[in-house]
mmCIF file of C-alpha atoms and ligand atoms in Angstrom:
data_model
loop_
_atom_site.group_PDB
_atom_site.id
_atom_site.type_symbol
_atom_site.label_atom_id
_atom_site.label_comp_id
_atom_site.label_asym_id
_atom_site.label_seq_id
_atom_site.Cartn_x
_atom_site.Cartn_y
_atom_site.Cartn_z
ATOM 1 C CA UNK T 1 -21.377 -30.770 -2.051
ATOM 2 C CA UNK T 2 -20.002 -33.095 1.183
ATOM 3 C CA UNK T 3 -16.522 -33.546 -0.487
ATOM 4 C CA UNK T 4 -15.794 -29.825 -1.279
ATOM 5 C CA UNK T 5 -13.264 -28.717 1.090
ATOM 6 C CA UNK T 6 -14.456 -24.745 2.133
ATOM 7 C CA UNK T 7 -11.258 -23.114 3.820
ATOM 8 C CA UNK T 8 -11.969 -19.847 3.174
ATOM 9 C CA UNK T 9 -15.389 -18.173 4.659
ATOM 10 C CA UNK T 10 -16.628 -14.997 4.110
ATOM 11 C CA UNK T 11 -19.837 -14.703 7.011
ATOM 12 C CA UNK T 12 -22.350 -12.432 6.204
ATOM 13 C CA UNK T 13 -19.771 -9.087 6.057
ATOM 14 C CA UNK T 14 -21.431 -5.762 5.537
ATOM 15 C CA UNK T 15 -18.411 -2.811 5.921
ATOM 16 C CA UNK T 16 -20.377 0.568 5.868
ATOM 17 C CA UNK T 17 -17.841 4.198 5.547
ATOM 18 C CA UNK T 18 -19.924 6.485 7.478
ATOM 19 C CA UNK T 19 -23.522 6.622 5.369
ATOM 20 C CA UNK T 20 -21.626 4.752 2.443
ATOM 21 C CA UNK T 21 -22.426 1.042 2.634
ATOM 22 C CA UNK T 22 -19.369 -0.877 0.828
ATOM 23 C CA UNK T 23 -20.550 -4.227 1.325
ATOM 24 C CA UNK T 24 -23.889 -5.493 2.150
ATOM 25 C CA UNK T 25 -24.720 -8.996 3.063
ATOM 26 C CA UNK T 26 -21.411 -10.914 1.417
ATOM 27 C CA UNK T 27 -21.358 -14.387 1.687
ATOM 28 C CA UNK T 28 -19.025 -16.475 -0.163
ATOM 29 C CA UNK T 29 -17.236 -20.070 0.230
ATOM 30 C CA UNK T 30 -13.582 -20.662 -1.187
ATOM 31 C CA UNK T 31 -12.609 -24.394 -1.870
ATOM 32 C CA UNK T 32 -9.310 -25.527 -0.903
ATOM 33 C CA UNK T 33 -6.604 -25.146 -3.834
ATOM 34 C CA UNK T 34 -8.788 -23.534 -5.837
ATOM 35 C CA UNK T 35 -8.934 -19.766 -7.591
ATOM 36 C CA UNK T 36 -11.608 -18.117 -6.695
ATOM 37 C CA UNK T 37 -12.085 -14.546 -8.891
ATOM 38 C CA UNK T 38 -14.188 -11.939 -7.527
ATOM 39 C CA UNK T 39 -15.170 -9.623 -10.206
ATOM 40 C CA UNK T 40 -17.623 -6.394 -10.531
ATOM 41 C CA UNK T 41 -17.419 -2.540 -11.745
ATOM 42 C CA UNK T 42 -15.205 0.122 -10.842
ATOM 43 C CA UNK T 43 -16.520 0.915 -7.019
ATOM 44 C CA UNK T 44 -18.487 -2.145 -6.550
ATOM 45 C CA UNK T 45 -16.347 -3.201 -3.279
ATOM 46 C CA UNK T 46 -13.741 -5.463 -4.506
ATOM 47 C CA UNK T 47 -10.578 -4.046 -2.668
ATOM 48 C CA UNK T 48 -12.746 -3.150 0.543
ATOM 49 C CA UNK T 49 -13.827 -7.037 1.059
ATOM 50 C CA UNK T 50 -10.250 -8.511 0.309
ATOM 51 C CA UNK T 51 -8.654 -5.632 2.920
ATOM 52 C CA UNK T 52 -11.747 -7.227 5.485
ATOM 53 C CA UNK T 53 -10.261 -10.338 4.813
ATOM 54 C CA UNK T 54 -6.415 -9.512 5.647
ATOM 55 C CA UNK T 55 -7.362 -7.677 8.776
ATOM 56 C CA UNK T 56 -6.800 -3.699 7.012
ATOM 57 C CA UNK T 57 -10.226 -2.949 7.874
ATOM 58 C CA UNK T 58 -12.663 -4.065 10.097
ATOM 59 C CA UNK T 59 -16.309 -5.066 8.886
ATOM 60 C CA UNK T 60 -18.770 -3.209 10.514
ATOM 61 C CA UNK T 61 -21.267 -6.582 10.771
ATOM 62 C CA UNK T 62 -19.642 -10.543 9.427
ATOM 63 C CA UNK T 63 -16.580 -12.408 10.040
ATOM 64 C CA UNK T 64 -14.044 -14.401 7.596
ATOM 65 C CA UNK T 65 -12.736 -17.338 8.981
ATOM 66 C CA UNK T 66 -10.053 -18.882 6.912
ATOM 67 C CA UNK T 67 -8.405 -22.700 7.788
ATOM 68 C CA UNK T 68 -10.979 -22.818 10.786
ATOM 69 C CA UNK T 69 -9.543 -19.481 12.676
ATOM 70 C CA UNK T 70 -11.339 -15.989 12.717
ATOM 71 C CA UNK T 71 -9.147 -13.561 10.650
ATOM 72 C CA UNK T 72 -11.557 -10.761 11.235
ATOM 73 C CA UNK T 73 -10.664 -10.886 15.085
ATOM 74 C CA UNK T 74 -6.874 -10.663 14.098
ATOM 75 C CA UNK T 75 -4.560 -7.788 12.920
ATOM 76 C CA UNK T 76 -2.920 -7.949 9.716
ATOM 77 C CA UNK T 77 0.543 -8.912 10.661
ATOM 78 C CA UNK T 78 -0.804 -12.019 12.646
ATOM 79 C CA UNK T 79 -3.022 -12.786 9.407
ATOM 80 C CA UNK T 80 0.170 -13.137 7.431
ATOM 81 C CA UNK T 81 1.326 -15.779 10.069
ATOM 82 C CA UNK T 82 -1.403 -17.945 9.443
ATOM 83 C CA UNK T 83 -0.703 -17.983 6.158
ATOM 84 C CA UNK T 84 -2.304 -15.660 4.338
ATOM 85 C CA UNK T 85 -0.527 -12.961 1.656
ATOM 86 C CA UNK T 86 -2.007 -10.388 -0.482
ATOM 87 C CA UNK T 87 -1.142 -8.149 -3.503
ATOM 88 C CA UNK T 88 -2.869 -4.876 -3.326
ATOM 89 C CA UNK T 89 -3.783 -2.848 -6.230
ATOM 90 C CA UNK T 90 -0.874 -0.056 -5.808
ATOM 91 C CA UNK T 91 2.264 -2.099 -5.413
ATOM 92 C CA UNK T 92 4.005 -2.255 -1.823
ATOM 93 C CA UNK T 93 7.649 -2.224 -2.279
ATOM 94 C CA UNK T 94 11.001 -0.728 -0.759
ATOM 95 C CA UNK T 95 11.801 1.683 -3.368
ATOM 96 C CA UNK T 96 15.711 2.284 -2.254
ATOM 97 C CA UNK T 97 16.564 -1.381 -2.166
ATOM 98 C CA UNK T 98 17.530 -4.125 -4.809
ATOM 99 C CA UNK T 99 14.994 -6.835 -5.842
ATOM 100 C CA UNK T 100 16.338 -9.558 -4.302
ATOM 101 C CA UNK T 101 16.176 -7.402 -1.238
ATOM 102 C CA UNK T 102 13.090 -6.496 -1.583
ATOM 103 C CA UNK T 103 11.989 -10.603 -1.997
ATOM 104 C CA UNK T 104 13.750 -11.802 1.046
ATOM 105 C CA UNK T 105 12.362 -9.162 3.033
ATOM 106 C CA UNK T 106 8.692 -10.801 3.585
ATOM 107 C CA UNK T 107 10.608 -13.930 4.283
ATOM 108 C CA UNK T 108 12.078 -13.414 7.455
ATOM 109 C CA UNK T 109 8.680 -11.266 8.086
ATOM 110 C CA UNK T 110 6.835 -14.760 8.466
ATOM 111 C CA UNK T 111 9.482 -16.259 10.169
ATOM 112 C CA UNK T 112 9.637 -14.075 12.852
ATOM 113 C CA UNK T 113 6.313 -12.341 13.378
ATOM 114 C CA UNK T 114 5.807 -8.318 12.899
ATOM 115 C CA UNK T 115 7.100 -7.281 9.745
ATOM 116 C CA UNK T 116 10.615 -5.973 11.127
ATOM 117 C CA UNK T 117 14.059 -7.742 10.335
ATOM 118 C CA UNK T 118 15.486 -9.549 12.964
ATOM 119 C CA UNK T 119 18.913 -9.004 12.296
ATOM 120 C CA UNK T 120 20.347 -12.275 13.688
ATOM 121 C CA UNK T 121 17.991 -14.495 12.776
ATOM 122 C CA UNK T 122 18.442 -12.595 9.667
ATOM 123 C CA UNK T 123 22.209 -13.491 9.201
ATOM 124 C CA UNK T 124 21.793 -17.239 10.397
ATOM 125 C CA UNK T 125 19.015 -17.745 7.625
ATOM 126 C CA UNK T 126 20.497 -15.404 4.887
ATOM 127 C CA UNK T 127 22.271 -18.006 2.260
ATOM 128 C CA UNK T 128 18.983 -20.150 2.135
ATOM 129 C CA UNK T 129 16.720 -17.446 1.988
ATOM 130 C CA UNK T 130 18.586 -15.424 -0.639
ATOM 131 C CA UNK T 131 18.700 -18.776 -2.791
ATOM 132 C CA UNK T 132 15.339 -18.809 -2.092
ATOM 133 C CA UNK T 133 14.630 -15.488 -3.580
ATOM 134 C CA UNK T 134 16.769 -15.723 -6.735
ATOM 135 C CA UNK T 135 14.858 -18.989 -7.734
ATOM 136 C CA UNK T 136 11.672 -16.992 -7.429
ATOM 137 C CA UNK T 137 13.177 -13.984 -9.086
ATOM 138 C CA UNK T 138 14.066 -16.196 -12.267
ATOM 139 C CA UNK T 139 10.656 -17.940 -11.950
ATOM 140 C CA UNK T 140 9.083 -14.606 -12.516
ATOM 141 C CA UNK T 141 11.253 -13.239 -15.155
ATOM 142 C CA UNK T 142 13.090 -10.417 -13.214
ATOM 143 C CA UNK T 143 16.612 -12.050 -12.449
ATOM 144 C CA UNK T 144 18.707 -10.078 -14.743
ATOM 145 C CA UNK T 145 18.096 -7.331 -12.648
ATOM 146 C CA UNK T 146 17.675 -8.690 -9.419
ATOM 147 C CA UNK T 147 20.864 -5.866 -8.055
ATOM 148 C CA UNK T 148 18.535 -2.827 -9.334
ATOM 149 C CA UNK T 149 16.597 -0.700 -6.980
ATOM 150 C CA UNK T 150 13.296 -1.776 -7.092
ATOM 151 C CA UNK T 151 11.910 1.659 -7.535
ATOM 152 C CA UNK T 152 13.303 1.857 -10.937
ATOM 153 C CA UNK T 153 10.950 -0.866 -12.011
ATOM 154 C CA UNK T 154 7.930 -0.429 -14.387
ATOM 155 C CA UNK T 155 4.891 -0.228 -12.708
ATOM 156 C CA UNK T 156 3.993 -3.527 -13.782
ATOM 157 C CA UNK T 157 7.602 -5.090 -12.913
ATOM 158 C CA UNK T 158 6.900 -3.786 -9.538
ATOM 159 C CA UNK T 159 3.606 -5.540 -9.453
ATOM 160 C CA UNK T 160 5.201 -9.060 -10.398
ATOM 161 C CA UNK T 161 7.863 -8.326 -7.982
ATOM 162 C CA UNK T 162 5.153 -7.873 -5.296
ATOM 163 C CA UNK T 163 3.973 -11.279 -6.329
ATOM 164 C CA UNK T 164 7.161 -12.503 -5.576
ATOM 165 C CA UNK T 165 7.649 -11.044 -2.315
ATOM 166 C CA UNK T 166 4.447 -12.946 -1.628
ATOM 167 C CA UNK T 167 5.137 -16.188 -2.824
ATOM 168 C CA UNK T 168 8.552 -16.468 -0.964
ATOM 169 C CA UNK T 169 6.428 -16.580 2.551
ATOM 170 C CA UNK T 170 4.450 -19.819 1.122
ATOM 171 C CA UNK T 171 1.053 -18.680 2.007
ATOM 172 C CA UNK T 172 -1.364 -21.246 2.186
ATOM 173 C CA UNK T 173 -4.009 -18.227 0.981
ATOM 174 C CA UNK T 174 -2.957 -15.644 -1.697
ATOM 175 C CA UNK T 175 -4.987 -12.438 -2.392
ATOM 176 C CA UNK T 176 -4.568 -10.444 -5.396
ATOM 177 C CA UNK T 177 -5.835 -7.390 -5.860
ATOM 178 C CA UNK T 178 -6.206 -6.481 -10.043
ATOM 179 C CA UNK T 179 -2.745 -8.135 -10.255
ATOM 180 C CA UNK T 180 -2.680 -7.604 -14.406
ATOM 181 C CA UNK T 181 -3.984 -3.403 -13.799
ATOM 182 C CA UNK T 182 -1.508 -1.587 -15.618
ATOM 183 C CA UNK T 183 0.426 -3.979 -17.081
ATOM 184 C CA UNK T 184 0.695 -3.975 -21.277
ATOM 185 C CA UNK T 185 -1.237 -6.904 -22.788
ATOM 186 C CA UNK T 186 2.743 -8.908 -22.851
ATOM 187 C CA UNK T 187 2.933 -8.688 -19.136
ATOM 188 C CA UNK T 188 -0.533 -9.572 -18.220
ATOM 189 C CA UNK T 189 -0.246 -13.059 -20.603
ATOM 190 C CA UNK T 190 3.125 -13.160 -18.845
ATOM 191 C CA UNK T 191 1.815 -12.866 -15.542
ATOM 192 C CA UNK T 192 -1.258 -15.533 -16.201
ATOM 193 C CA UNK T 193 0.867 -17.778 -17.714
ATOM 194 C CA UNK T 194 3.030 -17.346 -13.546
ATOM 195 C CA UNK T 195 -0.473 -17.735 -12.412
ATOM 196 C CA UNK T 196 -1.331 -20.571 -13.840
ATOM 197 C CA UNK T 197 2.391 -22.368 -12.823
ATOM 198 C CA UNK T 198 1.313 -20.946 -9.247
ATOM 199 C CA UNK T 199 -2.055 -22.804 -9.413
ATOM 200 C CA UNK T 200 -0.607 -26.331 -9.948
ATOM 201 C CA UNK T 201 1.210 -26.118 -6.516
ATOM 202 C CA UNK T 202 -2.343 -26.204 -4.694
ATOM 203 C CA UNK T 203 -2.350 -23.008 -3.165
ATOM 204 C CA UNK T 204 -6.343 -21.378 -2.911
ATOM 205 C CA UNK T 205 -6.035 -17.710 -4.447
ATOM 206 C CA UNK T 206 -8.772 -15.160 -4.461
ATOM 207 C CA UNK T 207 -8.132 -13.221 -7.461
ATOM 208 C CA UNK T 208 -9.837 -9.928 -7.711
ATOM 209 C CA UNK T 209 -10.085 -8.661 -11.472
ATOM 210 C CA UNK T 210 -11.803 -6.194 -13.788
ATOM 211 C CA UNK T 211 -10.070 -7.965 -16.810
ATOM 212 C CA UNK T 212 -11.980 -10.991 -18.113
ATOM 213 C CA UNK T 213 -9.473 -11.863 -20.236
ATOM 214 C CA UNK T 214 -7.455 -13.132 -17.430
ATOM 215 C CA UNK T 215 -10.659 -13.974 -15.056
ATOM 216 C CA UNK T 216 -11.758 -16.573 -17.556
ATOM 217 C CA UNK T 217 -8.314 -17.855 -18.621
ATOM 218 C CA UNK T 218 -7.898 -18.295 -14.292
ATOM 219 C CA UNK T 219 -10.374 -18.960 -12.408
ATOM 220 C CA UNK T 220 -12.375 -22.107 -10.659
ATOM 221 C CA UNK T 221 -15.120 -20.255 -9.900
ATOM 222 C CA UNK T 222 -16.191 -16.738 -9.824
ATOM 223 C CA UNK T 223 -18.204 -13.927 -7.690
ATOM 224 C CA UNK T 224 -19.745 -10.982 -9.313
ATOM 225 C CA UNK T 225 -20.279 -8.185 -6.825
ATOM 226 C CA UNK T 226 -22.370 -4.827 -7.755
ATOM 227 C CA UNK T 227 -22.603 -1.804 -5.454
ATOM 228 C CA UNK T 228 -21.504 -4.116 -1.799
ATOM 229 C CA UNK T 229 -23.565 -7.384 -3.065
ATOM 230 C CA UNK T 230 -22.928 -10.635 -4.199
ATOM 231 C CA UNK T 231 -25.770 -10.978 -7.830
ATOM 232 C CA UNK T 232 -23.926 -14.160 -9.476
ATOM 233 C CA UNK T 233 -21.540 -16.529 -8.285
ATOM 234 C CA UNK T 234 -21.263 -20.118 -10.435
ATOM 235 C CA UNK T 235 -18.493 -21.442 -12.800
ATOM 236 C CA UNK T 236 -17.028 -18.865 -15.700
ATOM 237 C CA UNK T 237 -19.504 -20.688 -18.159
ATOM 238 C CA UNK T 238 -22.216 -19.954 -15.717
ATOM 239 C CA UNK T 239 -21.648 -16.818 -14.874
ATOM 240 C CA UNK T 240 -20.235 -15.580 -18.605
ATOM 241 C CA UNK T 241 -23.904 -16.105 -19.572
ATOM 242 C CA UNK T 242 -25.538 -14.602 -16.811
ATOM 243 C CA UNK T 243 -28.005 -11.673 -17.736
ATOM 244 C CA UNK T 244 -27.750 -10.335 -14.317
ATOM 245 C CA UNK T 245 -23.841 -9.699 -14.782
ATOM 246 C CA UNK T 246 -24.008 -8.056 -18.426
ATOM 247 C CA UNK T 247 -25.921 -5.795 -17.105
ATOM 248 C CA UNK T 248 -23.555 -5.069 -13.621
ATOM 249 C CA UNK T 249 -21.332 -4.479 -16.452
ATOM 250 C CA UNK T 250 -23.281 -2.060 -18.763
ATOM 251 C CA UNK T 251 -21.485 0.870 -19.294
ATOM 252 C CA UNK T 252 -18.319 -0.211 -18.463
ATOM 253 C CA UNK T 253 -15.368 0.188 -21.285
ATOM 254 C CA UNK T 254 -14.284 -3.837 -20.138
ATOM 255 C CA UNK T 255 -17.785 -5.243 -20.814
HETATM 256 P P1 ADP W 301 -13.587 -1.599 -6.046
HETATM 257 O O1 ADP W 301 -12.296 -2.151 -5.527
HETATM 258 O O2 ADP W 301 -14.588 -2.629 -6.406
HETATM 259 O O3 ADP W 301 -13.373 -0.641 -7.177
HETATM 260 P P2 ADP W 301 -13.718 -0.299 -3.439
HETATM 261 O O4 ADP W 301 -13.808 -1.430 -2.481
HETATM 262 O O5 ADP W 301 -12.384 0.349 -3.576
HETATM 263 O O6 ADP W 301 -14.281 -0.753 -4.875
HETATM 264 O O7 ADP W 301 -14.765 0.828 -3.020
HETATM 265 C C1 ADP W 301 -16.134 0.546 -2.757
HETATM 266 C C2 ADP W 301 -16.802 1.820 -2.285
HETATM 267 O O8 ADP W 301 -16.335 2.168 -0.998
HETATM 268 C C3 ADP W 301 -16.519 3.027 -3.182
HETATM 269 O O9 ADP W 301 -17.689 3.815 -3.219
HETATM 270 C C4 ADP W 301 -15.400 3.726 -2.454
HETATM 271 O O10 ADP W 301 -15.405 5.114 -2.742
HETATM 272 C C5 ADP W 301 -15.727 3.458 -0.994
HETATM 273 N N1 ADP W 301 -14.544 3.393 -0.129
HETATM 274 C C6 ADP W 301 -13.524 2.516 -0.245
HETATM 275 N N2 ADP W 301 -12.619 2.697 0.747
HETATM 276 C C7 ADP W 301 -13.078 3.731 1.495
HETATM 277 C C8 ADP W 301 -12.599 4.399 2.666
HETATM 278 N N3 ADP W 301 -11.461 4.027 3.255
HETATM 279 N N4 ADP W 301 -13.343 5.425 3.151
HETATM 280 C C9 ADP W 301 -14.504 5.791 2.562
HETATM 281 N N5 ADP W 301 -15.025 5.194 1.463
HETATM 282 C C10 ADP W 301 -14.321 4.178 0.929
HETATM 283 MG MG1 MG W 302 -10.363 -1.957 -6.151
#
């Protein structure tokens, strides 16, 4: 217990939507370098405790305090400066421009603060940040069409190309919201398999995921939440055998 290193905290966060309460009582404890998956039913509160965690919403009770600083007391744009990145469910790109524009975009976002593009800076920084970006473009098996318009990617290119406009800022904390939904069973083993490459460079991810498939071929150690609470957390053995989680899952077409 003494030599696990905890970077990530989640303290006690309930997030109620008017009478609708989201998240009750969530604790949870993310070890350095590690993948963490959070996993539970359609509704259970997934997406509302990572957007807590990046500053998009504010918990009503709780903090998160990630690498000994308070995120929940921050906005999202200074999150991202300390390090943290996130891939949301619905992909975040800029339709109109090219892939490698849309990867070098979040780079000069963390250089310089508020997601807008310093155009000098910009300029001075280009050549290394563009090489940069077509290294990660190859690495994620998108660099034959790295000119294209990003909006005229699949749905689940677009999600791997969010990934990579993530992993160009270096985040010492990546998020990822269902980063396999949508994506035909060759592009989720596709996008494990990056996953997996990703986890050997020691970054701590918090994986959200309704796919067990790619839960158990991921993650460290999981969290099941049902309707706002935490009922299992425990290694995927552990929590693979856990009555409580079956039945979380009962119903469900992914059970
Ligand atoms: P999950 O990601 O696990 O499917 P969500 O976190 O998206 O679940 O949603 C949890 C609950 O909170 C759901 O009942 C959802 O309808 C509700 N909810 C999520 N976001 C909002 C919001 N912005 N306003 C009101 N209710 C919301
Ligand atoms: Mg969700």
């Amino acid at each position: 217990m003494a030599d696990r290193n905890i970077v990530l905290h989640v303290d006690d966060v309930h997030k109620s939507f008017g009478g609708l309460r989201a998240l009750s009582d969530v604790n949870l404890e993310v070890e350095s370098g590690k993948v963490h998956a959070i996993i539970g039913p359609n509704g259970a509160g997934k997406s509302t405790l990572l957007n807590v965690c990046i500053g998009r919403l504010k918990p009503t009770h709780g903090k998160v305090v990630f690498d000994g600083q308070t995120l929940t007391s921050h906005a999202p744009h200074e999150i991202n400066q300390m390090g943290v990145s996130r891939v949301f469910q619905t992909p975040e790109i800029f339709p109109d421009l090219t892939l490698i524009e849309n990867v070098m975009i979040p780079a000069f976002a963390r250089r310089d603060g508020a997601f807008k593009l310093n155009a000098i800076r910009a300029l001075a920084g280009e050549r290394e940040v563009r090489e940069e970006a077509e290294f990660i473009l190859k690495d994620i098996g998108l660099s034959a069409r790295r000119h294209h318009e990003a909006g005229s990617l699949s749905r689940g290119d677009k999600r791997r190309l969010e990934l990579a406009m993530c992993l160009i800022q270096k985040p010492k904390l990546l998020l990822l919201d269902e980063p396999t939904a949508g994506m035909a069973r060759h592009d989720t083993n596709r996008t494990i398999e990056l996953l997996q490459r990703i986890k050997a460079r020691g970054m701590t991810k918090v994986i959200i995921e309704h796919d067990m498939h790619v839960v158990f071929s991921l993650a460290d150690r999981i969290s099941v939440l049902a309707q706002g609470r935490i009922i299992a957390e425990g290694s995927p053995d552990e929590v693979r055998g856990n009555p409580k989680v079956k039945e979380a899952y009962l119903g469900e077409a992914e059970a």
